[in-house]
Backbone as a ProteinNet text record, in pm:
[ID]
protein_1_A
[PRIMARY]
XXXXXXXXXXXXXXXXXXXXXXXXXXXXXXXXXXXXXXXXXXXXXXXXXXXXXXXXXXXXXXXXXXXXXXXXXXXXXXXXXXXXXXXXXXXXXXXXXXXXXXXXXXXXXXXXXXXXXXXXXXXXXXXXXXXXXXXXXXXXXXXXXXXXXXXXXXXXXXXXXXXXXXXXXXXXXXXXXXXXXXXXXXXXXXXXXXXXX
[TERTIARY]
9036.8	8918.6	8910.4	8880.8	8877.4	8760.1	8782	8677.1	8571.4	8444.7	8333.1	8270.7	8248	8201.6	8080.4	7983.8	7873.5	7893.9	7881.4	7897.6	7762	7724.9	7603.3	7641.8	7646.9	7688.9	7612.5	7537.7	7452.7	7528.4	7651.9	7731.9	7811.6	7774.7	7832	7984	8039.9	8185.8	8256.7	8204.6	8265.5	8249.9	8131.5	8107.4	8206.4	8228.3	8322.1	8465.1	8502.8	8636.1	8656.6	8554.9	8560.9	8578.6	8496.8	8500.5	8639	8691.8	8823	8932.3	8930	9031.6	9025.3	8905.5	8890.2	8935.9	8898.4	8938.7	9090.7	9152.4	9298.8	9367	9300.2	9356.4	9319.7	9251.8	9223.2	9087.2	9001.4	8866.9	8774.3	8668.6	8572.5	8443.6	8417.7	8295.6	8183.7	8093.1	7989.4	7857.6	7842.3	7719.3	7738.4	7660.9	7667.9	7533.7	7504.6	7378.1	7393	7294.1	7292.3	7181	7114.4	6999.8	7021.1	6979.9	6994.2	6907.1	6781.6	6692.1	6744.9	6800.8	6859	6983.6	7058.3	7178.9	7142.4	7035.6	6991.8	6955.6	6884.2	6845.5	6967.8	7064.1	7186.2	7262	7270	7340	7267.7	7134.5	7058	7080.6	7081.7	7096.2	7238.6	7336.8	7474.8	7562.2	7515.6	7590.3	7739.3	7769.3	7909.7	7974.1	8106.5	8177.8	8163.3	8146.4	8143.1	8042.5	7969.4	7883.4	7937.8	7969.6	8014.5	7893.9	7848	7724.8	7750	7702.3	7703.6	7589.7	7607.4	7502.4	7380.5	7401.1	7289.4	7260.6	7147.9	7106.3	6954.8	6902.3	6756.4	6710.2	6582.2	6524.2	6532.4	6653.3	6680.7	6818.2	6832.8	6966.5	7063.4	7191.5	7294.3	7284	7240	7228.2	7115.8	7002.5	6890.1	6928	6997.8	7042.6	7142.2	7233.6	7332.8	7263.1	7159.3	7085.2	7024.5	6963.7	6901.7	7005.7	7115.1	7220	7284.1	7311	7375.6	7285.6	7156.2	7061	7061.4	7073.2	7072.8	7210.7	7313	7451.5	7500.6	7457.1	7494.2	7636.4	7677.4	7810.9	7860.4	7988.8	8047.5	7995.6	7987.7	7939.1	8042.2	8074.2	8161.3	8076.4	8070	7990.3	8079.3	8031.2	8097.6	8014.3	8077.9	8003	8091.7	8028.5	8103.1	8112.8	8051.9	8048.7	8120.7	8185.7	8257.5	8208.8	8083.8	8034.1	8026.2	8059.2	8060.9	7924.9	7813.9	7683.2	7654	7702.4	7682.9	7766.8	7887.6	7974.3	7908.1	7851.8	7784.4	7660.5	7586	7468	7510.9	7620.2	7669.9	7709.5	7779.8	7820.1	7697.8	7599.3	7477.7	7397.8	7411.9	7342.9	7415.5	7532.8	7605.3	7724.9	7758.3	7877.2	8001.2	8093.4	8214.7	8333.7	8319	8423.3	8356.5	8431.8	8375.6	8480.8	8441.5	8535.9	8473.9	8547.8	8497.5	8546.7	8451.9	8486.9	8531.5	8621.3	8694.9	8804.3	8822.6	8921.6	9033.1	9146.7	9259.7	9256.1	9314.6	9325.5	9391.3	9488.7	9562.1	9473.3	9357.8	9263.8	9157.1	9124.1	9015.4	9045.9	9161.1	9189.9	9200.5	9269.8	9269.1	9128.3	9042.3	8904.1	8829	8848.9	8787.3	8833.8	8964.9	9020.1	8975.9	8960	8908.8	8766.2	8681.7	8542.6	8537.4	8618	8619.4	8671.3	8776.5	8833.6	8735.6	8668.4	8570.6	8452.7	8409.9	8298.8	8339.7	8461.8	8513.5	8516.5	8561.4	8562.7	8422.7	8328.1	8191.2	8130.9	8158.8	8105.2	8169.5	8298.9	8367.7	8310.9	8290.8	8233.5	8089.8	8014.6	7875.3	7867.6	7959.2	7959.5	7987.9	8059.2	8097.4	7998.4	7905.2	7815.1	7669.6	7584.1	7442.9	7358	7355.3	7262.7	7326.7	7242.6	7292.5	7375.9	7334.5	7411	7551.4	7558.2	7688.7	7774.3	7710.8	7785.4	7841.6	7758.1	7801.4	7913.2	7896.1	7998	8128.8	8117.2	8236.3	8306.2	8229.1	8286.5	8363.3	8302.7	8369.2	8498.7	8493.9	8613.4	8722.8	8683.2	8781.3	8841.9	8760	8812.8	8912	8879.5	8972.2	9103	9089.3	9207.8	9292	9224.9	9299	9377.1	9314.1	9380.7	9505	9493.9	9609.1	9720.5	9684.6	9785.2	9850.2	9769.5	9822.5	9919	9881.4	9965.1	10092.1	10078.5	10190.6	10278.4	10227.5	10303.2	10316.6	10291.2	10307.9	10239.9	10119	10042.7	9945.2	9910.6	9801.7	9670.3	9559.8	9429.3	9402.1	9432.5	9410.8	9499.8	9627.5	9719.2	9670.9	9623.5	9574.8	9453.2	9359.9	9241.6	9280.7	9369.6	9413.2	9480	9561.2	9628	9524.7	9423.4	9318	9245.5	9210.3	9139.2	9224.2	9351.1	9441.4	9461.1	9478	9497.2	9372.1	9255.5	9130.8	9122.9	9161.9	9159.9	9262.3	9384	9490.1	9455.7	9381.8	9346.5	9207	9145.6	9009	8911.9	8937.4	8852.3	8777	8726.3	8652.4	8730.2	8704.9	8771.7	8745.4	8625.3	8588.7	8680.8	8706.5	8792.7	8935.6	8985.3	9121.4	9128.9	9026.5	9023.5	9027.9	8949.1	8948.5	9086.7	9155.1	9289.5	9391.1	9377.1	9466.3	9445.9	9318.2	9285.2	9338.7	9327.1	9375.9	9528.8	9592	9738.7	9792.1	9703.4	9750	9805.2	9776	9840.6	9876.2	9975.7	10017.6	10093.4	10123.2	10200.4	10337.4	10386	10515.8	10506	10383	10366.5	10342.6	10344.1	10329.2	10188.3	10087.6	9947.3	9918.1	9984.4	9955.8	10040.5	10132.6	10226	10159.9
18237.1	18240.2	18109.9	18123.1	18005.9	17913.9	17785	17685.5	17703.8	17709.8	17735.5	17604	17590.5	17464	17485.6	17392.3	17384.4	17256.3	17266.4	17150	17114.6	16987.8	16939.6	16821.5	16847.1	16746.5	16777	16679.1	16709	16714.9	16666.9	16679.1	16809.6	16904	17039.6	17040.4	16953.4	16952	16910.4	16808.8	16763.9	16872.3	16936	17043	17157.6	17196.2	17304.3	17264.8	17141.7	17091.9	17092.5	17046	17047.2	17189.5	17279.8	17419.2	17480.4	17461.8	17518.9	17460	17329.3	17263.3	17314.4	17320	17367.1	17512.4	17596.9	17737.5	17751.8	17673.5	17678.1	17634.8	17547.2	17498.3	17587.6	17699.4	17795.9	17782	17694.3	17680.5	17782.7	17821.6	17919	17845.4	17830.1	17762.7	17866.9	17851.9	17953.1	17920.3	17797.2	17760.5	17633.2	17619.6	17497.6	17472	17343.4	17302.7	17164.2	17126.7	16992.5	16908.3	16961.2	16892.2	16872.7	16755.8	16724.6	16809.2	16835.9	16917.4	17060.4	17113.7	17247.9	17250.2	17139.6	17131.7	17148	17080.5	17090.6	17235.3	17301.4	17441.7	17533	17510	17591.6	17577.1	17454.6	17432.1	17505.4	17500.1	17570.8	17722	17776.2	17921.2	17969.9	17896.6	17945.8	17894.4	17786.6	17725.2	17707.1	17629.9	17605.4	17509.4	17498.6	17402.4	17261.6	17251.6	17121.8	17122.8	17010.7	16988.8	16867.1	16885.4	16773.9	16732.8	16607.9	16561.7	16441.3	16448.1	16331.1	16239.1	16108.4	16015.2	16027.8	16027	16027.5	16169.7	16225.9	16360.1	16365.8	16453.6	16472.7	16549.4	16539.6	16613.4	16536	16496.9	16421.9	16362.5	16231.8	16176.8	16220.1	16199.7	16246.4	16185.5	16059.3	15993.9	16056.2	16082.3	16146.2	16288.5	16360	16496	16491.3	16395.1	16380.6	16355.2	16270.2	16237.6	16364.4	16448.4	16572.4	16668.1	16686.1	16779	16731.1	16600.9	16544.9	16553.1	16529.9	16536.8	16677.1	16777.4	16915.8	16961.6	16876.4	16907	17041.1	17072.8	17201.1	17202.7	17090.8	17090.6	16947.8	16936	16805.9	16763.6	16632.8	16582.4	16488	16513.8	16427.2	16376.3	16244.1	16183.3	16150	16185.1	16151	16046.4	15947.5	15849.9	15782.8	15727.2	15651.6	15505	15471.3	15331	15313.5	15200	15178.2	15052.8	15010.8	14891.8	14916.4	14812	14821.1	14864.5	14812.4	14848.3	14996.9	15055.5	15198.2	15279.5	15233.7	15300.9	15298.8	15182.9	15171.3	15260.7	15267.1	15355.3	15501.6	15539	15676.5	15707.3	15613.6	15632	15645.6	15557.6	15561.3	15689.7	15749	15874.7	15995.2	15971.3	16080.5	16131.6	16067.7	16109.7	16079	16173.6	16158.3	16118.7	16127.4	16082.3	16049.2	15981	15918.6	15925	15959.8	15969.2	15908.7	15818.3	15750.8	15823.8	15852.9	15917.7	15810.7	15840.1	15966.7	15970.7	16086.5	16099.1	16193.1	16179.9	16268	16384.3	16493.8	16608.3	16565.3	16475.9	16430.8	16351	16303.5	16230.2	16322.1	16430.5	16519	16590.5	16655.5	16738.9	16654.4	16537.7	16455.4	16412.9	16379.6	16341	16458	16577.7	16699.2	16719.9	16708.1	16732.6	16626.1	16501.9	16395.3	16429.5	16466.9	16501.9	16619.4	16722.1	16839.4	16803.1	16722.1	16682.2	16600.5	16506.9	16424.1	16508.2	16602.8	16690	16776.2	16826.4	16908.4	16825.2	16700.7	16610.6	16590.7	16563	16536.9	16658.5	16777.1	16899.4	16923	16898.9	16917.6	16822.5	16697.7	16599.8	16636.1	16681.6	16719.6	16834.3	16930.1	17044.7	17003.2	16892.8	16848.9	16752.6	16702.7	16601.7	16642.1	16584.4	16620.3	16517.9	16398.2	16299.5	16219.4	16155.8	16070.7	15955.7	15901.9	15793.1	15840.1	15959.4	16015.2	16037.1	16088.9	16114.3	15984.8	15881	15753	15692.7	15695.5	15639.7	15718.9	15851.2	15935	15907.6	15897.9	15871.3	15738.9	15634.3	15503.9	15511.8	15578.4	15591.1	15671.6	15782.6	15866.5	15789.1	15713.1	15632.3	15527.7	15461.6	15362.6	15429.6	15545	15617.2	15665.5	15713.1	15755.1	15636.7	15520.3	15399.6	15366.7	15376.9	15350	15450.6	15577.8	15681.8	15662.7	15623.8	15601.7	15482.9	15375.3	15254	15274.1	15335.9	15343.2	15466.8	15570.3	15695.8	15749.4	15664.2	15699.4	15831.3	15851.1	15972.1	15943.4	16047.5	16035	16043	16012.4	16020.1	16162.4	16262.6	16402.7	16443.4	16401.9	16435.1	16375.6	16250.8	16184	16258.1	16295.2	16367.3	16502.9	16574.6	16705.8	16694	16587	16567.8	16544.5	16463.5	16436.9	16566.9	16644	16770.4	16868.9	16882.8	16975.7	16935.5	16806.1	16756.5	16782.9	16765	16793.2	16940.5	17028.6	17172.3	17205.9	17149.7	17178.8	17131.8	17021.9	16967	17010.9	17097.7	17145.4	17028.9	16924.5	16806	16791	16671.4	16641.3	16540	16540.3	16445.8	16302.2	16276.4	16142.5	16098.5	16190.3	16158.1	16129	16212.1	16191.6	16057.6	16028	15900.9	15782.9	15790.5	15682.3	15664.6	15775.4	15769.6	15711.4	15745.1	15688.4	15537.6	15494.7	15352.1	15278.5	15341.7	15280.7	15282.1	15363.9	15372.9	15468.9	15551.2	15642.3	15772.5	15806.4	15921.9	15886.2	15957.2	15940.5	16066.6	16083.1	16201.2	16209.1	16094	16093.1	16143.7	16146.9	16190.9	16342	16399.2	16544	16593.3	16504.9	16546.8	16609.1	16560.2	16613.4	16731.4	16770.5	16878.6	17013.5
-12534.8	-12449.3	-12368.9	-12241.7	-12154	-12187.9	-12169.3	-12188.3	-12080.1	-12123.1	-12030.9	-11986.6	-11854	-11796.9	-11705.5	-11715.7	-11619.4	-11539.6	-11407	-11319.1	-11256.7	-11264.8	-11198.9	-11110	-10981.1	-10881.5	-10754.2	-10701	-10585.4	-10453.1	-10448.3	-10325.4	-10331.8	-10244.8	-10250.1	-10237.2	-10152.6	-10133.1	-10262.2	-10328.1	-10454.6	-10560.9	-10563.5	-10661.4	-10641.8	-10516.7	-10486.5	-10525.4	-10493.8	-10528.7	-10680.5	-10752.8	-10899.5	-10952	-10898.9	-10943.2	-10919.8	-10798	-10765.3	-10853.6	-10872.6	-10955.3	-11098.2	-11154.3	-11292.5	-11307.2	-11210.4	-11217	-11206.6	-11118.3	-11104.8	-11234.2	-11312.1	-11437.8	-11556.3	-11529.2	-11634.2	-11702.2	-11651.4	-11707.3	-11641.8	-11710.4	-11660.5	-11623.5	-11492	-11446.9	-11450.6	-11548.8	-11571.9	-11502.8	-11454.3	-11385.5	-11305.8	-11197.7	-11116.7	-11051.5	-11031.8	-10972.7	-10911.4	-10831.3	-10774.3	-10834.2	-10937.3	-10997.6	-11148.2	-11196	-11338	-11428.2	-11386.6	-11469.3	-11481.4	-11372.1	-11375.2	-11463.7	-11465	-11549.1	-11696	-11738	-11878.4	-11910.2	-11819.6	-11841.2	-11844.5	-11754.6	-11753.8	-11885.7	-11936.7	-12063.5	-12176.6	-12176.1	-12280.5	-12273.2	-12151	-12133.2	-12157.6	-12101.9	-12099.1	-12213.8	-12281	-12391.2	-12359.3	-12253.1	-12218.1	-12318.8	-12311	-12395	-12339.4	-12206	-12138.1	-12024.2	-12010.4	-11893.7	-11819.6	-11691.2	-11606.9	-11522.5	-11541.2	-11477.8	-11389.4	-11264.6	-11177.8	-11221.4	-11207.4	-11248.3	-11158.1	-11026.6	-10931.2	-10884.4	-10934.6	-10893.1	-10885.5	-10800.4	-10798.4	-10923.4	-10951.6	-11064.3	-11194	-11229.1	-11352.2	-11330.4	-11352.3	-11327.2	-11437.8	-11413.8	-11506.4	-11644.8	-11651.7	-11782.3	-11864.5	-11801.2	-11871.7	-11913.4	-11825	-11857.7	-11973.9	-11970.4	-12078.5	-12211.2	-12206.8	-12329.5	-12389.8	-12305.7	-12355.6	-12411.5	-12338.3	-12380.7	-12510.5	-12519.9	-12638.5	-12760.7	-12740.4	-12852	-12912.7	-12827.2	-12874.9	-12921.7	-12903	-12944.8	-12890	-12767.8	-12708.1	-12654	-12592.1	-12532.3	-12516.3	-12489.3	-12457.5	-12319.9	-12296.3	-12167	-12105.8	-11979.5	-11899.5	-11783.5	-11767.4	-11660.3	-11540.8	-11421	-11294.6	-11222.6	-11165.4	-11087.8	-10984.7	-10882.6	-10781.9	-10822.9	-10935.7	-10978.8	-11111.5	-11129.5	-11255.5	-11326.9	-11301.1	-11369.5	-11519.4	-11594.2	-11740.1	-11795.7	-11741.2	-11797	-11777.8	-11667.2	-11644.3	-11742.4	-11768.7	-11865.6	-12003.4	-12039.8	-12169.4	-12175.3	-12064.3	-12060.6	-12076.7	-12011.8	-12022.1	-12166.3	-12229.4	-12369.4	-12458.6	-12438.8	-12520	-12497.6	-12379.4	-12348.6	-12408.3	-12466.7	-12531.2	-12454.7	-12342.8	-12267.6	-12351	-12354.4	-12434.9	-12349.9	-12218.2	-12125.7	-11992.4	-11907.6	-11788.6	-11678.4	-11557.8	-11447.5	-11321.5	-11256.9	-11137	-11012.2	-10920.9	-10793.6	-10693.6	-10600.3	-10592.2	-10698.9	-10758.5	-10864.3	-10820.1	-10884.6	-10857.9	-10957.1	-10919.3	-11010.1	-11140.8	-11131.3	-11250.7	-11346	-11297.6	-11383.7	-11442.5	-11370.6	-11411.7	-11543.5	-11550.5	-11667.8	-11796	-11794.9	-11916.6	-11957.7	-11861.9	-11894.4	-11956.5	-11902.8	-11958.1	-12101.6	-12123.1	-12257	-12357.4	-12312.5	-12401.2	-12444	-12348	-12380.4	-12478.1	-12452.3	-12540.3	-12679.7	-12684.5	-12813.5	-12896	-12832.3	-12904.7	-12952	-12868.7	-12907.9	-13027.2	-13025	-13136.2	-13264.3	-13253.4	-13369.3	-13424.3	-13333.9	-13377.9	-13446.1	-13392.5	-13454.8	-13590.5	-13599.6	-13728.2	-13832.8	-13792.8	-13886.1	-13920.6	-13820.3	-13844	-13944.1	-13931.1	-14022.1	-14166.2	-14183	-14317.1	-14381.1	-14305.1	-14359.4	-14342.3	-14424.2	-14421.4	-14347.5	-14397.5	-14342.8	-14229.8	-14150.7	-14042.3	-14097	-14212.4	-14272.4	-14309.7	-14368.5	-14405	-14281.1	-14175.3	-14052.4	-13995	-13993	-13937.2	-14021.9	-14153	-14241.2	-14229.9	-14226.8	-14213.9	-14081.9	-13974.6	-13841.9	-13842.3	-13901.5	-13906.9	-13987	-14101.9	-14186.9	-14116.2	-14053.8	-13983.6	-13866.3	-13793.4	-13682.3	-13732.6	-13844.7	-13902.3	-13946.1	-14011.4	-14057.2	-13938.6	-13831.8	-13711.6	-13656	-13651.9	-13601.9	-13683	-13814.8	-13902.7	-13874.9	-13865.3	-13838.7	-13701.6	-13601.8	-13466.9	-13466.9	-13535.2	-13539.9	-13621.5	-13738.8	-13833.4	-13818.3	-13749.1	-13742.2	-13600.4	-13501.6	-13359.2	-13323.1	-13376.3	-13345.8	-13231.8	-13156.7	-13059.4	-13137.5	-13071.1	-13138	-13186.7	-13101.7	-13140.7	-13256.5	-13253.3	-13362.7	-13494.3	-13488.9	-13609.7	-13665.3	-13577.8	-13624.7	-13682.1	-13610.6	-13659.7	-13796.4	-13817.2	-13945.9	-14057	-14027.2	-14126.5	-14161.1	-14058.5	-14081.7	-14161.2	-14121.4	-14188.9	-14334.6	-14357.4	-14493.4	-14577.6	-14518	-14589.7	-14628.4	-14536.5	-14567.6	-14675.4	-14663.3	-14760.6	-14901.4	-14909.1	-15040.6	-15083.7	-15002.5	-15027.3	-15043.9	-14965.9	-14970.1	-14840.1	-14818.1	-14695.8	-14614	-14483.3	-14393.3	-14439.2	-14488.2	-14535.6	-14649.6	-14743.9	-14858.7	-14813.7	-14722.1	-14670.3	-14596.9	-14515.9	-14442.5	-14539.2	-14645.5	-14745.3	-14807.7	-14834.6	-14894	-14796	-14667.2	-14565.1	-14557.8	-14556.3	-14548.8	-14671.5	-14787.7	-14912.2	-14920.9	-14836.3	-14837.2	-14941.1	-15000.4	-15104.8	-15050.7	-14923.5	-14859.4	-14716.5	-14664	-14525.2	-14484.6	-14355.1	-14313.4	-14380.6	-14431	-14498.8	-14641.8	-14698.3	-14837.5	-14839.1	-14957.6	-14972.9	-14942.2	-14954.7	-14940.9	-14805.3	-14701.6	-14567.5	-14530.3	-14615.6	-14582.9	-14590.4
[MASK]
+++++++++++++++++++++++++++++++++++++++++++++++++++++++++++++++++++++++++++++++++++++++++++++++++++++++++++++++++++++++++++++++++++++++++++++++++++++++++++++++++++++++++++++++++++++++++++++++++++++

């Protein structure tokens, strides 16, 4: 099934270009708007996998819209902007954006940014499903991130490969991602050992 996307960009030409590029790459653009408040409503109604939000929009800016969408955990959020200042990037991250793209962007930059946002959202949902409290989620996230770093450094894995290995190992051992992460950090399991097979 194709990944479902809502686009919120107030410049019609950029919105059309985004839509055409995403459709050519096999994504399903299920909704589009030029307003931030409408974007939040579209995400609530259509429940897409990804919302692409421009920072500067009428009604509600992209950061405020991202905050609402992220709080409801409805979809992954990718922020588009013409500015690359560090404080704006930090604001986007704090608002729940999982990836960031500076305009004008190339097609070769769009799809990796989309996939990063989707991958991070998938990770967060998987971790959320396994944990109860916010403290557990935060601790699990920190442990999994540390374990991913170890796997990336020591086993030449990408971030996605490392996360997938942790998840698969947790399923194979009927454990939790947190437990596998702790074992990776302790050095008691690795992709070279039988536990991940």
